[in-house]
Amino acid sequence: MKIDVLTIFPEMFNPVTTDSMLGRAVRNGILDIRLTNIRDYTSDKHNKTDDYTFGGGGGMVMMPDPIFTALRHIGAEGKKVLYMSPRGKILDEQKVRELAGLDEFVILCGHYEGVDQRVLDYWNAEEVSIGDYVLTGGELPAMVLIDSVARFVPGVLGNKDSVTDESVYSGLLEYPHYTQPREYEGLQVPDVLLSGNHKKIDLWRFRESLIITKERRPDLFRKFIGDRGNLSKDEKKILDELLNQE
Ligand code: 4FV
């Protein structure tokens, strides 16, 4: 998978392109993350990328020319161009899977008040948000998006990890995890996890996910209840017990 990133701070992406699983995927050629510094495509001696917003009200806006020039230089015509923005649809599993199915796409990272609207209109940029808050730049949101999408690219995750096992992608929040030692400062690991009884372990995990989801994300819980079609008899029993506690 090839991901082009347009940014004025390419060095921010060093951890993503060199460390951890993503860094290994880049070294192995599974991921090709290409960074383009918008500032390299400015036309003035001060490498100006932004100017005051028309209409007043303060704030700076990234000018169209350097971005248009950079997009043309990387051959963005005909490719999906994403713009990281609080105005966008919140990144979710559906969008992550959609992007993971592409051979390549482009991410534009804004700063200040954002980019000139003509960039978004002309390049038919799709605005994507990572949450309802405002950051200083689009780089961190871009890294979040790259990380979430890359996990679906074959070979990026180690054999021990599986993207399809993630509870959040099953509609529930993740159950609690424990590891060595079995006892730590008097704190125990739940016995069921040490029992070797995988059916009991799976049901324990399912119940824990239900409880956590019901408490923290009632929206997801309601949606899960509505879609309970493919639950096993035992799972349905656990869910009914939880619902009867209300
Ligand atoms: C953002 C978000 C975000 C707003 C102005 C970059 C900043 C600056 N991007 N999800 N929340 N972007 O705050 O994606 O252009």
Coordinates of C-alpha atoms and ligand atoms in Angstrom, one line a residue:
M1 CA 0.0 0.0 0.0
K2 CA 1.2 3.5 -0.9
I3 CA 0.3 6.5 1.2
D4 CA 1.3 10.0 0.1
V5 CA 1.3 12.6 3.0
L6 CA 1.5 16.3 2.3
T7 CA 2.6 18.2 5.4
I8 CA 4.8 21.2 6.5
F9 CA 6.3 19.0 9.2
P10 CA 7.4 15.8 7.5
E11 CA 9.8 15.0 10.4
M12 CA 6.8 14.4 12.6
F13 CA 6.3 11.2 10.8
N14 CA 9.7 9.7 11.5
P15 CA 8.4 7.5 14.4
V16 CA 5.7 6.1 12.2
T17 CA 8.0 5.4 9.3
T18 CA 10.9 4.0 11.3
D19 CA 9.7 2.6 14.6
S20 CA 7.5 -0.3 15.7
M21 CA 5.4 -2.5 13.4
L22 CA 4.8 0.3 10.9
G23 CA 8.5 1.0 10.6
R24 CA 9.1 -2.7 10.0
A25 CA 6.3 -2.8 7.4
V26 CA 8.0 0.2 5.6
R27 CA 11.4 -1.5 5.7
N28 CA 9.8 -4.7 4.3
G29 CA 8.2 -2.8 1.5
I30 CA 4.7 -3.7 2.6
L31 CA 3.9 -0.1 3.3
D32 CA 5.2 2.8 1.2
I33 CA 4.7 6.1 3.1
R34 CA 5.9 9.0 1.0
L35 CA 6.3 12.4 2.7
T36 CA 6.0 15.6 0.7
N37 CA 6.9 18.9 2.4
I38 CA 4.4 21.5 1.1
R39 CA 7.0 24.2 1.9
D40 CA 9.2 22.8 -0.9
Y41 CA 6.5 23.9 -3.4
T42 CA 6.2 27.5 -2.4
S43 CA 7.2 30.2 -4.9
D44 CA 8.5 33.0 -2.7
K45 CA 11.9 33.4 -1.1
H46 CA 10.3 33.1 2.4
N47 CA 8.7 29.7 1.5
K48 CA 5.3 31.2 2.6
T49 CA 2.6 28.5 3.0
D50 CA -0.2 30.5 4.7
D51 CA -1.8 34.0 4.8
Y52 CA -4.5 35.8 6.6
T53 CA -8.0 34.6 6.1
F54 CA -10.2 36.8 3.8
G55 CA -13.1 38.4 5.6
G56 CA -11.1 39.0 8.7
G57 CA -11.7 37.3 12.1
G58 CA -8.0 36.4 12.6
G59 CA -6.3 33.2 11.9
M60 CA -4.1 32.0 9.1
V61 CA -5.1 29.8 6.2
M62 CA -2.8 27.6 4.1
M63 CA -2.7 29.0 0.6
P64 CA -3.8 27.0 -2.5
D65 CA -0.7 27.4 -4.8
P66 CA 1.9 25.3 -2.8
I67 CA -0.7 22.6 -2.1
F68 CA -1.9 22.4 -5.7
T69 CA 1.7 22.3 -6.9
A70 CA 2.6 19.6 -4.5
L71 CA -0.4 17.5 -5.3
R72 CA 0.4 17.7 -9.0
H73 CA 4.0 16.8 -8.4
I74 CA 3.0 13.6 -6.6
G75 CA 0.5 12.8 -9.3
A76 CA -2.6 13.0 -7.1
E77 CA -5.0 13.4 -10.0
G78 CA -7.5 10.6 -9.9
K79 CA -6.4 9.4 -6.5
K80 CA -8.4 9.6 -3.3
V81 CA -7.3 12.7 -1.4
L82 CA -8.1 12.9 2.3
Y83 CA -8.0 16.0 4.4
M84 CA -7.7 15.7 8.2
S85 CA -10.3 18.0 9.7
P86 CA -12.8 18.3 12.6
R87 CA -15.4 19.0 9.9
G88 CA -15.0 15.5 8.5
K89 CA -16.9 12.3 9.2
I90 CA -15.5 10.6 12.3
L91 CA -13.0 7.8 11.3
D92 CA -14.6 4.4 12.0
E93 CA -14.2 0.8 11.1
Q94 CA -16.1 1.2 7.9
K95 CA -13.8 4.0 6.7
V96 CA -10.7 2.2 7.9
R97 CA -11.7 -1.0 6.0
E98 CA -12.5 1.1 2.9
L99 CA -9.1 2.8 2.9
A100 CA -7.3 -0.5 3.6
G101 CA -8.8 -1.8 0.3
L102 CA -7.1 0.9 -1.8
D103 CA -3.7 0.5 -3.4
E104 CA -2.9 4.1 -2.6
F105 CA -4.3 7.3 -1.3
V106 CA -3.2 10.8 -0.3
I107 CA -3.5 12.6 3.0
L108 CA -3.3 16.4 3.2
C109 CA -2.4 17.8 6.6
G110 CA -3.5 21.3 7.4
H111 CA -2.4 23.8 10.0
Y112 CA -3.8 27.0 11.5
E113 CA -7.4 27.5 10.5
G114 CA -7.0 24.9 7.8
V115 CA -6.5 25.1 4.0
D116 CA -8.1 27.3 1.3
Q117 CA -11.5 25.8 0.4
R118 CA -10.5 25.8 -3.3
V119 CA -8.0 23.0 -2.5
L120 CA -10.8 20.8 -1.0
D121 CA -13.2 21.6 -3.8
Y122 CA -10.9 21.2 -6.8
W123 CA -9.3 18.0 -5.5
N124 CA -12.6 16.6 -4.2
A125 CA -10.9 16.1 -0.9
E126 CA -12.7 13.9 1.6
E127 CA -12.6 15.4 5.1
V128 CA -11.9 12.9 7.8
S129 CA -12.0 13.6 11.6
I130 CA -10.4 11.6 14.4
G131 CA -12.6 13.3 17.0
D132 CA -14.6 16.3 18.1
Y133 CA -11.6 18.4 19.2
V134 CA -9.2 20.8 17.5
L135 CA -5.5 20.1 17.1
T136 CA -2.7 22.3 16.0
G137 CA -2.2 20.3 12.8
G138 CA -3.4 17.4 10.7
E139 CA -0.2 15.4 11.2
L140 CA -1.2 13.5 14.4
P141 CA -4.7 12.7 12.9
A142 CA -2.9 11.5 9.8
M143 CA -0.7 9.2 11.8
V144 CA -3.8 7.8 13.7
L145 CA -5.4 7.1 10.3
I146 CA -2.3 5.5 8.8
D147 CA -1.9 3.3 11.9
S148 CA -5.5 2.1 11.9
V149 CA -5.5 1.4 8.1
A150 CA -2.1 -0.3 8.1
R151 CA -3.3 -2.9 10.6
F152 CA -5.5 -4.3 7.9
V153 CA -2.7 -4.6 5.4
P154 CA -1.5 -8.2 5.2
G155 CA 1.9 -8.6 6.8
V156 CA 1.9 -5.5 8.9
L157 CA 0.8 -7.2 12.1
G158 CA 2.8 -10.0 13.5
N159 CA 1.3 -13.5 13.3
K160 CA 0.3 -13.4 16.9
D161 CA -1.9 -10.3 16.3
S162 CA -5.1 -10.5 14.4
V163 CA -7.1 -7.5 13.3
T164 CA -10.3 -9.5 13.0
D165 CA -10.1 -10.5 16.7
E166 CA -10.5 -6.9 17.9
S167 CA -13.6 -6.6 19.9
V168 CA -14.3 -3.1 18.8
Y169 CA -14.7 -4.4 15.3
S170 CA -17.3 -6.9 16.6
G171 CA -19.3 -4.0 18.0
L172 CA -18.2 -4.4 21.6
L173 CA -15.4 -2.8 23.6
E174 CA -12.4 -5.0 24.4
Y175 CA -12.4 -7.3 27.4
P176 CA -9.7 -7.0 30.1
H177 CA -6.3 -8.5 29.4
Y178 CA -3.8 -10.0 31.9
T179 CA -0.3 -11.4 31.6
Q180 CA 2.6 -12.6 33.7
P181 CA 3.0 -12.7 36.7
R182 CA -0.1 -14.6 37.9
E183 CA 0.0 -12.6 41.1
Y184 CA 1.4 -9.1 41.3
E185 CA 1.5 -7.2 44.7
G186 CA -1.3 -9.4 45.8
L187 CA -3.4 -8.7 42.7
Q188 CA -4.6 -11.9 41.0
V189 CA -5.4 -12.9 37.5
P190 CA -9.1 -14.2 37.1
D191 CA -9.0 -17.9 37.6
V192 CA -11.0 -18.6 34.5
L193 CA -8.1 -17.3 32.4
L194 CA -5.8 -19.9 33.9
S195 CA -8.3 -22.8 33.6
G196 CA -7.5 -23.8 30.0
N197 CA -11.2 -24.1 29.4
H198 CA -11.4 -22.0 26.2
K199 CA -15.2 -22.1 26.0
K200 CA -15.5 -20.7 29.5
I201 CA -12.7 -18.2 28.7
D202 CA -14.5 -17.0 25.6
L203 CA -17.8 -16.6 27.5
W204 CA -16.0 -14.7 30.3
R205 CA -14.5 -12.4 27.8
F206 CA -17.8 -11.9 26.0
R207 CA -19.5 -11.0 29.3
E208 CA -16.8 -8.6 30.3
S209 CA -17.0 -6.9 26.9
L210 CA -20.8 -6.6 27.3
I211 CA -20.4 -5.1 30.8
I212 CA -17.7 -2.6 29.7
T213 CA -19.6 -1.6 26.6
K214 CA -22.9 -1.2 28.5
E215 CA -21.2 1.1 31.0
R216 CA -19.1 3.2 28.7
R217 CA -20.7 3.1 25.3
P218 CA -24.5 2.7 25.6
D219 CA -24.7 3.6 21.9
L220 CA -22.6 0.6 20.9
F221 CA -24.5 -1.6 23.4
R222 CA -27.9 -0.7 22.0
K223 CA -26.6 -1.3 18.4
F224 CA -25.2 -4.7 19.5
I225 CA -28.5 -5.7 21.1
G226 CA -30.2 -4.8 17.9
D227 CA -27.9 -7.0 15.9
R228 CA -27.8 -10.0 18.2
G229 CA -28.6 -12.4 15.4
N230 CA -25.5 -14.6 15.4
L231 CA -25.0 -15.1 19.2
S232 CA -24.7 -18.6 20.5
K233 CA -27.2 -20.0 23.0
D234 CA -24.7 -19.4 25.9
E235 CA -24.0 -15.9 24.7
K236 CA -27.7 -15.1 24.4
K237 CA -28.1 -16.4 28.0
I238 CA -25.3 -14.1 29.3
L239 CA -26.8 -11.1 27.4
D240 CA -30.3 -11.8 28.8
E241 CA -28.9 -12.1 32.3
L242 CA -27.3 -8.7 31.9
L243 CA -30.4 -7.1 30.5
N244 CA -32.5 -8.5 33.3
Q245 CA -30.3 -6.8 35.8
E246 CA -31.6 -3.4 34.6
Ligands
4FV1 C1 -8.4 17.2 13.2 C2 -9.3 16.4 13.9 C3 -7.9 18.6 13.5 C4 -7.7 21.6 12.7 C5 -7.0 22.8 12.1 C6 -5.6 20.8 11.8 C7 -6.7 20.6 12.8 C8 -5.7 22.3 11.5 N1 -8.0 16.6 12.1 N2 -9.4 15.3 13.2 N3 -9.9 16.7 15.1 N4 -7.2 19.2 12.6 O1 -8.1 19.1 14.6 O2 -8.7 15.4 12.1 O3 -5.8 22.5 10.1

